[in-house]
């Protein structure tokens, strides 16, 4: 038989787990190691925030929270490569990207605290046009595809970016989004953060695909597998995908290989299904460790600077936490008042019942 078509999936890595470069053709914008400092500091800030948010949940001051521990390079790399005017459609743990877009930590805390005002981002920030956190798995990919189609129809040089997990890449929403991007050559970047686990389902049981990146081949997209613990590789892949999109070459699927060092959420206990040795090994490959070694070896970062920066981050996070905790709770009728312009009679009856119930219980 003759071969109808052949495909390859390439793997991108610049910075090895030991903090040394495995290739020297660094993107021009990242050749000066000092250019990486703002992103590294953001990664540290995100980890400080993440630790504090988990503590808030454990003490009953926050609802269920999805930790991003171990994902910092993937998320910050995505956010750092995006530009003003682009649109981001996140899932529910990409805080590094969201913060770089202008979302405040207090906004994220309000969201997980059950207050939808946390999704009302600063109108002057890049996040003003971004989509809010999306918990339904991979539906945000379709939202991003719609935004990308709008950009193309209006001739606007901007891209839409969405993120899902390895489990999310098995959803029909993900496939519909990439198929649309391929059919219409949309400026869409779909990032699959492959952290090895879809809650308790391991990657090995999730799909028969050799890589998750190759799922985009069926839709006609450019596909690349990336070391998601390597900030340089993530940024390089994102910048390349954005350039391709703006040049009219269509969308991209990026598989970012990383590991979820935490439980899936604070409602999960990963010890029930993950081997302790696996997690211990992953800590030796985590993103902060390698980038710290690289920047220190290049003479642009030190242990003292990190200590001072973490202390500063702690103060900033405490300010955000206090803002969240001191925000007056909305009256119970708010959940009804902002749902419909003209509420139906049954909803008005529910509203009155809720108000009466709240007054009865103080």
PDB file of C-alpha atoms in Angstrom, residues 166-167 169-171 175 194 201-215 225 255:
ATOM      1  CA  UNK A 166      -4.716  15.797  29.836  1.00  0.00           C
ATOM      2  CA  UNK A 167      -8.191  14.586  30.783  1.00  0.00           C
ATOM      3  CA  UNK A 169      -8.105  16.621  25.794  1.00  0.00           C
ATOM      4  CA  UNK A 170     -10.451  13.606  25.705  1.00  0.00           C
ATOM      5  CA  UNK A 171     -13.573  15.773  25.702  1.00  0.00           C
ATOM      6  CA  UNK A 175     -11.968  18.160  19.520  1.00  0.00           C
ATOM      7  CA  UNK A 194      -0.369  17.226  30.750  1.00  0.00           C
ATOM      8  CA  UNK A 201      -7.204   8.625  36.255  1.00  0.00           C
ATOM      9  CA  UNK A 202      -3.576   8.244  35.090  1.00  0.00           C
ATOM     10  CA  UNK A 203      -2.414   9.397  31.673  1.00  0.00           C
ATOM     11  CA  UNK A 204      -1.889   5.751  30.681  1.00  0.00           C
ATOM     12  CA  UNK A 205      -5.607   5.027  31.097  1.00  0.00           C
ATOM     13  CA  UNK A 206      -6.790   8.309  29.591  1.00  0.00           C
ATOM     14  CA  UNK A 207      -6.079   7.744  25.901  1.00  0.00           C
ATOM     15  CA  UNK A 208      -4.368   5.434  23.468  1.00  0.00           C
ATOM     16  CA  UNK A 209      -2.588   8.343  21.772  1.00  0.00           C
ATOM     17  CA  UNK A 210       1.202   8.175  21.984  1.00  0.00           C
ATOM     18  CA  UNK A 211       1.264  11.916  22.648  1.00  0.00           C
ATOM     19  CA  UNK A 212      -1.511  14.362  23.428  1.00  0.00           C
ATOM     20  CA  UNK A 213      -0.046  16.884  21.012  1.00  0.00           C
ATOM     21  CA  UNK A 214      -0.822  14.604  18.060  1.00  0.00           C
ATOM     22  CA  UNK A 215      -4.554  14.978  18.679  1.00  0.00           C
ATOM     23  CA  UNK A 225       5.180  18.574  22.627  1.00  0.00           C
ATOM     24  CA  UNK A 255       1.221  19.631  24.921  1.00  0.00           C
TER      25      UNK A 255
END
